[in-house]
Coordinates of N, CA, C and O and ligand atoms in Angstrom, one line a residue:
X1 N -12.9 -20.8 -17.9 CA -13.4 -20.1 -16.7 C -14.1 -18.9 -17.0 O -13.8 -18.1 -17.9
X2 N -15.1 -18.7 -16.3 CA -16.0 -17.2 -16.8 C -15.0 -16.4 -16.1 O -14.1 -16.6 -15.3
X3 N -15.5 -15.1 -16.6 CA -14.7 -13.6 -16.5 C -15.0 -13.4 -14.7 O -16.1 -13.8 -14.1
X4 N -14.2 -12.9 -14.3 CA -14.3 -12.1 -13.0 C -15.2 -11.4 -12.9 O -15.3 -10.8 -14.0
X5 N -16.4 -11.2 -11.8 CA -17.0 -9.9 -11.9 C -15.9 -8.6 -11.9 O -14.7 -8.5 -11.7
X6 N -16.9 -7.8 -12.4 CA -16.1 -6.7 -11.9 C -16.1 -5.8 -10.8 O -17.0 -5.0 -10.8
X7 N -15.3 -5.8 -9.6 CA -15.1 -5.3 -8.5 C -15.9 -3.9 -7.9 O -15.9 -3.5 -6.8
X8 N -16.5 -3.1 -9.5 CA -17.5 -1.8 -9.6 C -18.6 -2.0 -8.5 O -18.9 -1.3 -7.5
X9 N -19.2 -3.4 -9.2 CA -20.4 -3.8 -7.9 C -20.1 -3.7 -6.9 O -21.2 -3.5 -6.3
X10 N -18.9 -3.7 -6.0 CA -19.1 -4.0 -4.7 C -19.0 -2.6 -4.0 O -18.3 -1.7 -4.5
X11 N -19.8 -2.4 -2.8 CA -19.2 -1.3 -2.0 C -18.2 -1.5 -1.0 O -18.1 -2.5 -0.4
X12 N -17.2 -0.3 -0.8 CA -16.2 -0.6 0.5 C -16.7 -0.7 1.3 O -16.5 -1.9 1.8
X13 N -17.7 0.0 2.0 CA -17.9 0.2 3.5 C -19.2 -0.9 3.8 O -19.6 -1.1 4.9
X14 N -19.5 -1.4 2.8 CA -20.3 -2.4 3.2 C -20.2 -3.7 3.5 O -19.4 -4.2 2.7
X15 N -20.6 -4.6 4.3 CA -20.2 -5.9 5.0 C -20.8 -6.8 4.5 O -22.0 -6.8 4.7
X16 N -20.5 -7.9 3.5 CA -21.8 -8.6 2.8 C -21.3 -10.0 3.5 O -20.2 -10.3 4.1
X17 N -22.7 -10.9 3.3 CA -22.5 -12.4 4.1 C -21.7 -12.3 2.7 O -21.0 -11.6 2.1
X18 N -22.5 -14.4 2.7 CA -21.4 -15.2 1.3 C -22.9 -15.0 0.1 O -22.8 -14.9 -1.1
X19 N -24.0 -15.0 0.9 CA -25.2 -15.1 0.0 C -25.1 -13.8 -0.4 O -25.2 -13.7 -1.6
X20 N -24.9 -12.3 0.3 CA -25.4 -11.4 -0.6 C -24.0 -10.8 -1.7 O -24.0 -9.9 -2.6
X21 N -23.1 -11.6 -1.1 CA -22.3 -11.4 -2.0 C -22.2 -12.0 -3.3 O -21.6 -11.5 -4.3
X22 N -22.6 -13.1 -3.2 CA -23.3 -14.0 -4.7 C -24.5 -13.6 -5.2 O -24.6 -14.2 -6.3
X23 N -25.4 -12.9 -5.0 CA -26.3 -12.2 -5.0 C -25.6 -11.1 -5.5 O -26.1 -11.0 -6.6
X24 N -24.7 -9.9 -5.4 CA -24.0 -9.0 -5.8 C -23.6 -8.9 -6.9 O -23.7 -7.9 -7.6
X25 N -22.7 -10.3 -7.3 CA -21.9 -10.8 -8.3 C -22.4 -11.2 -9.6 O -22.0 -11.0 -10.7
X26 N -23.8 -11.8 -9.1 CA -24.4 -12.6 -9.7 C -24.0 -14.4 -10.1 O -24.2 -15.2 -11.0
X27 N -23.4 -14.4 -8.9 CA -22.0 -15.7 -8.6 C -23.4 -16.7 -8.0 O -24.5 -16.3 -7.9
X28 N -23.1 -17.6 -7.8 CA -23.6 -19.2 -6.9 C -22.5 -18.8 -5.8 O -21.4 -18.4 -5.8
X29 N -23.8 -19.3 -4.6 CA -22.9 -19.1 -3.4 C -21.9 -20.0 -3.0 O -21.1 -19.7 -2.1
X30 N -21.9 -21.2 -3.9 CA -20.5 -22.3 -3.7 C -19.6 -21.0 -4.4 O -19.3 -20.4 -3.4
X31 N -19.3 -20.6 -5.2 CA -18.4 -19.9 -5.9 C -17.8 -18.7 -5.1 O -16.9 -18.0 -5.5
X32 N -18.3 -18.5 -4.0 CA -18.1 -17.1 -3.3 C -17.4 -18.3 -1.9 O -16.5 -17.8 -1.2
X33 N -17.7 -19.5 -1.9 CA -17.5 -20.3 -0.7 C -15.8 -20.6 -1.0 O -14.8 -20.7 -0.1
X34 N -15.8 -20.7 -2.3 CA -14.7 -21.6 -2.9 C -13.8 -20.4 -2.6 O -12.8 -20.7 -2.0
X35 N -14.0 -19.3 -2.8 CA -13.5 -18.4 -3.2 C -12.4 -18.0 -1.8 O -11.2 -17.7 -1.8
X36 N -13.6 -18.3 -0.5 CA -12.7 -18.1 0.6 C -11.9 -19.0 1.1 O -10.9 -18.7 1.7
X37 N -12.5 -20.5 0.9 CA -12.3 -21.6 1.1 C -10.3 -21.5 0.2 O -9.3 -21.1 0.8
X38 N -10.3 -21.9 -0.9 CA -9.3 -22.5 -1.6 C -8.7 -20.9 -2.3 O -7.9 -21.1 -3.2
X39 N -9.0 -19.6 -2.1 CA -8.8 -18.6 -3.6 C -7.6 -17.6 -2.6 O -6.7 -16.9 -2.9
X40 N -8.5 -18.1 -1.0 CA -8.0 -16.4 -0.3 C -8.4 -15.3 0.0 O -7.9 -14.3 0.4
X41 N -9.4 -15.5 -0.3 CA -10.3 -14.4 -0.1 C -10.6 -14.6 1.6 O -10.7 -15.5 2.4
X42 N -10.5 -12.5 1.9 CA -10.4 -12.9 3.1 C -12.2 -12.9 3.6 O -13.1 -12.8 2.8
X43 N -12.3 -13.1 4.9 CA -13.5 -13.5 5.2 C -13.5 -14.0 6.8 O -12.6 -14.7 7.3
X44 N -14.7 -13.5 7.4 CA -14.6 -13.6 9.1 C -15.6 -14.7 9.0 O -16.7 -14.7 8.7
X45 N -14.8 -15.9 9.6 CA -15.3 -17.4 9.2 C -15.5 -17.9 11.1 O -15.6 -19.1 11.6
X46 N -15.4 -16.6 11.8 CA -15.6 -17.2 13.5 C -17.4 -17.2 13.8 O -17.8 -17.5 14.9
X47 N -18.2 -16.9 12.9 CA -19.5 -17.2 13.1 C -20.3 -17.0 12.1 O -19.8 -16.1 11.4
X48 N -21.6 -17.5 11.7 CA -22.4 -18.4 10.7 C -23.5 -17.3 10.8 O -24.3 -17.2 11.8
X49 N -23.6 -16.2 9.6 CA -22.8 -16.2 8.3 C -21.5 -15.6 8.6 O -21.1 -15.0 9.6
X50 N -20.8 -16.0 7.2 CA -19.7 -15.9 7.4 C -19.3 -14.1 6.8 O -20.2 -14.3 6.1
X51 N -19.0 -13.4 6.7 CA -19.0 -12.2 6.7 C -17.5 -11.6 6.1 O -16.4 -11.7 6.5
X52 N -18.1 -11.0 4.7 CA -16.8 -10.5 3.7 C -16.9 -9.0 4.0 O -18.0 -8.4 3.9
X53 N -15.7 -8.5 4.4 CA -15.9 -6.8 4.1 C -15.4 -6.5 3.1 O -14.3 -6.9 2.7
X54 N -16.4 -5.4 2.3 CA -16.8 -4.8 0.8 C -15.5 -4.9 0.2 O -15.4 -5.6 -0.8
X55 N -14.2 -4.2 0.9 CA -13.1 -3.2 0.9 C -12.4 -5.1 0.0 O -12.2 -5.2 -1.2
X56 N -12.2 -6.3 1.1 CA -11.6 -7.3 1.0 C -12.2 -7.9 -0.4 O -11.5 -8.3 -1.3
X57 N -13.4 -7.9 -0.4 CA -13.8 -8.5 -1.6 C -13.7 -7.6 -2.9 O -13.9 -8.3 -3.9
X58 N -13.5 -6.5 -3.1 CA -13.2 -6.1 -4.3 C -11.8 -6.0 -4.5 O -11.3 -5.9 -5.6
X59 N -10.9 -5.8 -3.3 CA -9.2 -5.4 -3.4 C -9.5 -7.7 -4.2 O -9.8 -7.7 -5.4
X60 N -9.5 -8.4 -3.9 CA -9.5 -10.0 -4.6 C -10.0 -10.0 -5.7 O -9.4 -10.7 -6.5
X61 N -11.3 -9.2 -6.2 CA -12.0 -9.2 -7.5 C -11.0 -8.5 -8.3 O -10.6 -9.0 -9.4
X62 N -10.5 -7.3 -7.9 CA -9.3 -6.7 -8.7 C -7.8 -7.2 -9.3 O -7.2 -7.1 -10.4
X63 N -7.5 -7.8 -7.8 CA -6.4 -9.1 -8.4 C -6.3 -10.0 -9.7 O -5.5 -10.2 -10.6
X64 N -7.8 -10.5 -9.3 CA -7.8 -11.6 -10.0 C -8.2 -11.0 -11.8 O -8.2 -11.5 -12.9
X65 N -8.5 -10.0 -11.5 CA -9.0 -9.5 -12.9 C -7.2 -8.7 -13.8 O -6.9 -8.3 -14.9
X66 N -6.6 -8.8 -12.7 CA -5.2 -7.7 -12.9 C -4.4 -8.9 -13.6 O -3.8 -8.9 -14.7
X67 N -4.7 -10.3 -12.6 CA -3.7 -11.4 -12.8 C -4.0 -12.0 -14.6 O -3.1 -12.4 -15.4
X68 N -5.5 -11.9 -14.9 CA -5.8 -12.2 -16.4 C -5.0 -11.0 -17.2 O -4.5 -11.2 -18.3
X69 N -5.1 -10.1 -16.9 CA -4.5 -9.5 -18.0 C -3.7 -8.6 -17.7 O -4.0 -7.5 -17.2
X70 N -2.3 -9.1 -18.2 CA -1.3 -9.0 -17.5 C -0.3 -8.1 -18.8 O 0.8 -7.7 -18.6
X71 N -1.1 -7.8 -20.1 CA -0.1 -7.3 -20.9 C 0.0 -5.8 -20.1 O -0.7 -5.2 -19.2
X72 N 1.5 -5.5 -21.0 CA 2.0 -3.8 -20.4 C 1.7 -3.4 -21.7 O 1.5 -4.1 -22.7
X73 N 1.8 -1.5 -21.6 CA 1.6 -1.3 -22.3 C 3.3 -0.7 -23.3 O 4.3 -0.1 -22.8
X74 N 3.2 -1.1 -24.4 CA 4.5 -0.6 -24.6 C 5.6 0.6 -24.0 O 6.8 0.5 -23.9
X75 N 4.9 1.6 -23.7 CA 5.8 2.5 -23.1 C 5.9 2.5 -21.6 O 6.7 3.3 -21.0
X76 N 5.0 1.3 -20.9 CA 5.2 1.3 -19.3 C 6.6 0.1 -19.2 O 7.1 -0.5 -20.2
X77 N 7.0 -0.1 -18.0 CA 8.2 -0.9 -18.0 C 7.8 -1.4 -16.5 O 7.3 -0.7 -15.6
X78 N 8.1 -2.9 -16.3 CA 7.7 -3.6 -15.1 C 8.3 -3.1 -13.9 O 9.5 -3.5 -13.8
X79 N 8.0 -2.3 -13.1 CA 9.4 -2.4 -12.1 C 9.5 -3.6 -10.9 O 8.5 -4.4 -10.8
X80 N 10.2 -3.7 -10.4 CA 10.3 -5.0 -9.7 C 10.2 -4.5 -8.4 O 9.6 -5.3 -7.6
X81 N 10.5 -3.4 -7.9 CA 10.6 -3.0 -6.1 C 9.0 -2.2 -6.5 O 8.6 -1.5 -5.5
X82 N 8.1 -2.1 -7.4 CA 6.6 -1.9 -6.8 C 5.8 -2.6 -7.5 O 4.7 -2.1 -7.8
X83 N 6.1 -3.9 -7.7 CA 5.4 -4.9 -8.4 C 4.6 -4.1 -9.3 O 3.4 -4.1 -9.0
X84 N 5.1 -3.4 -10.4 CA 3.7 -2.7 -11.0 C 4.3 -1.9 -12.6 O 5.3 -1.2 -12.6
X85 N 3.6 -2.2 -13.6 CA 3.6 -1.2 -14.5 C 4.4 0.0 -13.7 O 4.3 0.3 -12.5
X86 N 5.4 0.8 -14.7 CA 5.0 2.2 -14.6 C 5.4 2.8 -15.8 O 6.2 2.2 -16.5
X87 N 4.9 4.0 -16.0 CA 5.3 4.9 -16.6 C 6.5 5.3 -16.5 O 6.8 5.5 -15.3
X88 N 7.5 5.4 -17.5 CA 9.0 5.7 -17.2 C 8.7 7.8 -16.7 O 8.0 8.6 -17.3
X89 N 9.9 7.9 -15.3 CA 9.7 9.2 -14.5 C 10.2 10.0 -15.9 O 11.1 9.6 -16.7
X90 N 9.6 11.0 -15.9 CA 9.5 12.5 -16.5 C 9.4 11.8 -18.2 O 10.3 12.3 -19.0
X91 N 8.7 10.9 -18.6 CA 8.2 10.3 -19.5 C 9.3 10.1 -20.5 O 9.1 10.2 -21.7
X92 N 10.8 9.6 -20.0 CA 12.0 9.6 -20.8 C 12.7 8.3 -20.1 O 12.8 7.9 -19.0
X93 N 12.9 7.8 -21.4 CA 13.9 6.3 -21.4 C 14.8 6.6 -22.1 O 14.8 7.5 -23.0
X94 N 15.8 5.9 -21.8 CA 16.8 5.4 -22.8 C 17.1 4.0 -23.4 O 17.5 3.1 -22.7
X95 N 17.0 3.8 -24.7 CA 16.9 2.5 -25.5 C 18.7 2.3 -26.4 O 19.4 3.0 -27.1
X96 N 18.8 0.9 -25.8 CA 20.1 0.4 -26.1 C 19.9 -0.3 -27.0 O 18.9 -1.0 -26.9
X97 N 20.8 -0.4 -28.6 CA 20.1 -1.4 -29.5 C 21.0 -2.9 -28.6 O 22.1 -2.6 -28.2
X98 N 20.4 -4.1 -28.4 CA 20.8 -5.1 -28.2 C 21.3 -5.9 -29.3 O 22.5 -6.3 -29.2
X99 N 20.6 -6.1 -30.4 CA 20.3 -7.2 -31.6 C 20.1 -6.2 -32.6 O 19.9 -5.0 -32.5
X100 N 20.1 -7.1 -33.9 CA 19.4 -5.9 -34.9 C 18.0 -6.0 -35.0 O 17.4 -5.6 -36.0
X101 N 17.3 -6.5 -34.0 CA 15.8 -6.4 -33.6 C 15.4 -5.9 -32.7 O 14.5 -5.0 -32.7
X102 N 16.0 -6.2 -31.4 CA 15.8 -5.7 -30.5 C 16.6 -4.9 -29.4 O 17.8 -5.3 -29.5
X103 N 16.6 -4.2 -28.6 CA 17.0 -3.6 -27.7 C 16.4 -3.3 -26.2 O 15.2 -3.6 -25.9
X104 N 17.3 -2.8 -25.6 CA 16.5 -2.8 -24.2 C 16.6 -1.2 -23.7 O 17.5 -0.4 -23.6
X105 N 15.4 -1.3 -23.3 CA 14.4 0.5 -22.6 C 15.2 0.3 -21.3 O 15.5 -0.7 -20.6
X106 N 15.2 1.6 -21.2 CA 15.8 1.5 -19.6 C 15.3 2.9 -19.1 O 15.1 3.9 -19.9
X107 N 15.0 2.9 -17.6 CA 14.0 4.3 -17.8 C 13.9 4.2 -15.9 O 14.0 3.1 -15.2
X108 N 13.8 5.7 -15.4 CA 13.5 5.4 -13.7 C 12.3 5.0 -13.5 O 11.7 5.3 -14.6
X109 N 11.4 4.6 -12.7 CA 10.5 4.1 -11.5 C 10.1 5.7 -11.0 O 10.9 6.4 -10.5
X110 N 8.6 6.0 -11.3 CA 8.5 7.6 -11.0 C 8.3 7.3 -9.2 O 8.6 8.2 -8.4
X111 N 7.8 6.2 -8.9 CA 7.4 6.0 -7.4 C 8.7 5.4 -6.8 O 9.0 5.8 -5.7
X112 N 9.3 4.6 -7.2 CA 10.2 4.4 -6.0 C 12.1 4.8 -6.4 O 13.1 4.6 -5.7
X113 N 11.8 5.5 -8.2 CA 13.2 5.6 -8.4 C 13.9 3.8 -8.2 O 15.1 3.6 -7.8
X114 N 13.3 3.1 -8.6 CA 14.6 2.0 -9.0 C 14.9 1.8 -10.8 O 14.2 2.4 -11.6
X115 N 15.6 1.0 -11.1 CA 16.0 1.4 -12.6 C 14.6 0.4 -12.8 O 14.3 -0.5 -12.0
X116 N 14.1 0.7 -13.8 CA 13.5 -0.8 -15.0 C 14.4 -1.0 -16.4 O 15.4 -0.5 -16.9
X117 N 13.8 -1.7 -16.5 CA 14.4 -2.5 -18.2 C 13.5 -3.5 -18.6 O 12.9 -4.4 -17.9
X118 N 13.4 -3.2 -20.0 CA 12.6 -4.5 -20.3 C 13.1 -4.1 -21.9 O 13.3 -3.0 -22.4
X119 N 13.4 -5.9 -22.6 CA 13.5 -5.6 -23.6 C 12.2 -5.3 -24.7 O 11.1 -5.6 -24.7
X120 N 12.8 -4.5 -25.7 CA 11.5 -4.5 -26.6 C 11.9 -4.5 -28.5 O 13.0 -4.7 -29.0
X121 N 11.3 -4.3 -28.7 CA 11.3 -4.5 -30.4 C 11.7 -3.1 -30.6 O 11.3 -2.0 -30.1
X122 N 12.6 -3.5 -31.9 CA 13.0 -2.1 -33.0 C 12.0 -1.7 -33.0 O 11.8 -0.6 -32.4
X123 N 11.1 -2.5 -33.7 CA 9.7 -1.8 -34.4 C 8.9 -1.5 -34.0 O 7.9 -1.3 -34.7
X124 N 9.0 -1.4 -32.7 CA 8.0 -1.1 -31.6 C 8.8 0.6 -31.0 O 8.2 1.4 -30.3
X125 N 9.7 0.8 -31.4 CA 10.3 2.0 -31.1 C 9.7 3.5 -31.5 O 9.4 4.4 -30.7
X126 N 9.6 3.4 -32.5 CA 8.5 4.4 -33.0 C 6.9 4.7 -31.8 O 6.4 5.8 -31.4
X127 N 6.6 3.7 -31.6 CA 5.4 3.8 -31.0 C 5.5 4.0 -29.6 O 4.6 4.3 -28.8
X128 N 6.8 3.9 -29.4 CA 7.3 4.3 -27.6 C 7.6 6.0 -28.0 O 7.5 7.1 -27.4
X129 N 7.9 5.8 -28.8 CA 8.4 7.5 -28.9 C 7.0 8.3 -28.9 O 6.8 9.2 -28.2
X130 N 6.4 7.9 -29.6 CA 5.2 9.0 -29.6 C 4.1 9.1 -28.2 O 3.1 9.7 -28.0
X131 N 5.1 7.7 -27.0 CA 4.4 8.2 -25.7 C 5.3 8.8 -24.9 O 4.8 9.5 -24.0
X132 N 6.5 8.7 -25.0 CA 7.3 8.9 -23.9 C 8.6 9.5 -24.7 O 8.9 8.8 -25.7
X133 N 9.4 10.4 -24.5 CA 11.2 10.6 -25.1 C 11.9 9.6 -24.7 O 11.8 9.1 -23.7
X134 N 13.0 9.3 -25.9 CA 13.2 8.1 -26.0 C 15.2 8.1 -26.7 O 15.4 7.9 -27.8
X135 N 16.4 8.6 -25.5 CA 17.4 8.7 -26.2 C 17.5 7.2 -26.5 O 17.2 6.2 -25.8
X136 N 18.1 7.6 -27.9 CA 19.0 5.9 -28.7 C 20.5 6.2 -28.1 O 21.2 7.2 -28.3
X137 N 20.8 5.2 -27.2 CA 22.3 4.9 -27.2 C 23.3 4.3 -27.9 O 23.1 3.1 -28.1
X138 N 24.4 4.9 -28.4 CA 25.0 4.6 -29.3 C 25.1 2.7 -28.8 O 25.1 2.1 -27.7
X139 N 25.2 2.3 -30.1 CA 24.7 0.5 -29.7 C 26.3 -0.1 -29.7 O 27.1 0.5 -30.4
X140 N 26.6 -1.0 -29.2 CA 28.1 -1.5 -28.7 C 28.1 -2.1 -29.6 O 27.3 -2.9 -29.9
X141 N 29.3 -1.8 -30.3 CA 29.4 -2.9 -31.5 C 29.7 -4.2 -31.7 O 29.6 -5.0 -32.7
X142 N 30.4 -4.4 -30.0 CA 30.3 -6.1 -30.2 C 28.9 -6.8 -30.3 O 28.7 -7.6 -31.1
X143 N 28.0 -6.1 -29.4 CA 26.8 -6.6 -29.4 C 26.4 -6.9 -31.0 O 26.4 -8.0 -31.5
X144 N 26.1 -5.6 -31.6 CA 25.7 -5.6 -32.5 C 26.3 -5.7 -34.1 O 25.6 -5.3 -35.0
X145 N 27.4 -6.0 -34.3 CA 28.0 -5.6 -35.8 C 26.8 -5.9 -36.9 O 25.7 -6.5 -36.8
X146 N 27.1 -5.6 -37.4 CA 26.5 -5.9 -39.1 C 26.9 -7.0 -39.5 O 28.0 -7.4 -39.3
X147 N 25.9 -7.8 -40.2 CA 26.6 -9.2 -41.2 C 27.6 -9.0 -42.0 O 27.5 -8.4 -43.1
X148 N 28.6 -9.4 -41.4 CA 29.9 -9.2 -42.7 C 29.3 -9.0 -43.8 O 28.3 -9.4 -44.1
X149 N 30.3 -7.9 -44.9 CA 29.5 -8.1 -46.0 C 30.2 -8.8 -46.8 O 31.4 -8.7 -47.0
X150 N 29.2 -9.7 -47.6 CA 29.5 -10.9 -48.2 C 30.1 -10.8 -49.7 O 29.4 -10.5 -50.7
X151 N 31.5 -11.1 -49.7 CA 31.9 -11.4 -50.8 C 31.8 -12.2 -52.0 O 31.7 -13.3 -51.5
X152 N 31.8 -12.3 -53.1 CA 31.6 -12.5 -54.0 C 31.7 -13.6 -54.2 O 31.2 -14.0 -55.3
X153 N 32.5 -14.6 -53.4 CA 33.2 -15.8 -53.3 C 32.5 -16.9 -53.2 O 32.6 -17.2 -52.0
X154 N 31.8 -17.6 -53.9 CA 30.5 -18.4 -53.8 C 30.8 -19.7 -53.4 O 29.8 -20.6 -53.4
X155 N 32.2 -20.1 -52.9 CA 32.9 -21.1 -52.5 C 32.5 -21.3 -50.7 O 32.3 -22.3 -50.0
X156 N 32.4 -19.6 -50.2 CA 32.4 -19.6 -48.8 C 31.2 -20.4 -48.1 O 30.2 -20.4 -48.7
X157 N 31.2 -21.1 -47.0 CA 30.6 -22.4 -46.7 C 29.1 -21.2 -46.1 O 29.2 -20.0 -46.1
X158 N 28.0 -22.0 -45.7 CA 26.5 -21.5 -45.2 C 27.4 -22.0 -43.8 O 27.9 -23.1 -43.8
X159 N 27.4 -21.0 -42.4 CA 27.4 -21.2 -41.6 C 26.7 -22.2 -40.5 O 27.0 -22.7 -39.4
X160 N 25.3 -22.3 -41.5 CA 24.2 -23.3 -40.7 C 24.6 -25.3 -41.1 O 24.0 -26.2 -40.6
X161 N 25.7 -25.4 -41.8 CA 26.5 -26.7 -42.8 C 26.0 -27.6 -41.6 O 25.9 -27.2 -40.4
X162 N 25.9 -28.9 -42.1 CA 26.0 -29.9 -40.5 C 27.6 -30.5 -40.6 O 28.1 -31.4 -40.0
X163 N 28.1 -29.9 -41.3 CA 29.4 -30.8 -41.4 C 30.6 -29.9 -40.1 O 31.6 -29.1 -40.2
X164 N 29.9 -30.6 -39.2 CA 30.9 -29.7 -38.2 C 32.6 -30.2 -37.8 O 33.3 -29.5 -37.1
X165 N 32.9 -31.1 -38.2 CA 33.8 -31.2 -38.3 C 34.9 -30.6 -39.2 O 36.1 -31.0 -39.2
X166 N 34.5 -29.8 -39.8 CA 35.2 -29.0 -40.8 C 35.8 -27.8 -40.0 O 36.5 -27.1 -40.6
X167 N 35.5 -27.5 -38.7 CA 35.7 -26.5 -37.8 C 36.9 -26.5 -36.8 O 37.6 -25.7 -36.4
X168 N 36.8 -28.1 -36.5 CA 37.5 -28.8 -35.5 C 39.2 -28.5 -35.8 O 40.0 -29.0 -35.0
Ligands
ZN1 ZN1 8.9 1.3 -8.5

């Protein structure tokens, strides 16, 4: 699929048919049709032409351009009560180790104050730090212990054996 316009072209306050908005875009006017037809786009469809306001057609061009690219950026965290990226409030998280890879950011919602979390990489930790303060919580040791350390005993079985009956 070709790229989205970009929503820059359009003006708010301006009322475009389907033609001058394909004309705007540089779109085919089936594409602007489709758009209201099957996409959602909104559109005053009670008389011929059919009439998009500026404001509706670029709040849709923005969507759809948000919906393609959807990465976060390491130091933002999804919140779920404002469907949106944010910046963790007063630029401070707290990171739990989970795994010995990974752990999870936990941080407030500067707009609505609900918690986020998302997990993320050890090694991505460094690089949250240098956007945002970042306490490490002491990590639960059930979660996380260390690989036993391995004794010398070259008899002890590989965990991964298929011989599972040897467990039973
Ligand atoms: Zn929020």
């Amino acid at each position: 699929m070709p790229r989205m316009p970009s929503p820059n072209r359009i003006k708010t306050h301006y009322v475009y048919t389907v033609w001058e908005a394909a004309q705007a875009l540089g779109r085919h006017r089936q594409t602007v049709i489709r758009w209201i037809k099957d996409k959602g786009l909104v559109a005053d469809r009670s008389k011929v032409p059919w009439l998009i306001q500026g404001k509706d057609l670029k709040q849709f061009l923005g969507h759809r351009r948000a919906k393609s690219k959807i990465k976060l950026e390491l130091h933002h965290l999804f919140c779920l009560g404002c469907k949106a990226p944010q910046e963790p409030d007063g630029k401070f998280a707290e990171y739990t180790q989970a795994s010995s890879t990974t752990g999870m950011l936990k941080a407030l919602c500067p707009a609505c104050g609900s918690i986020t979390n998302k997990v993320v990489r050890r090694a991505d930790l460094d690089a949250i730090r240098a956007k945002i303060e970042v306490t490490v919580q002491q990590a639960n040791p059930r979660l996380v212990s260390p690989p036993a350390p391995r004794s010398n005993d070259t008899s002890a079985r590989e965990p991964q054996t298929n011989d599972k009956t040897q467990f039973g």
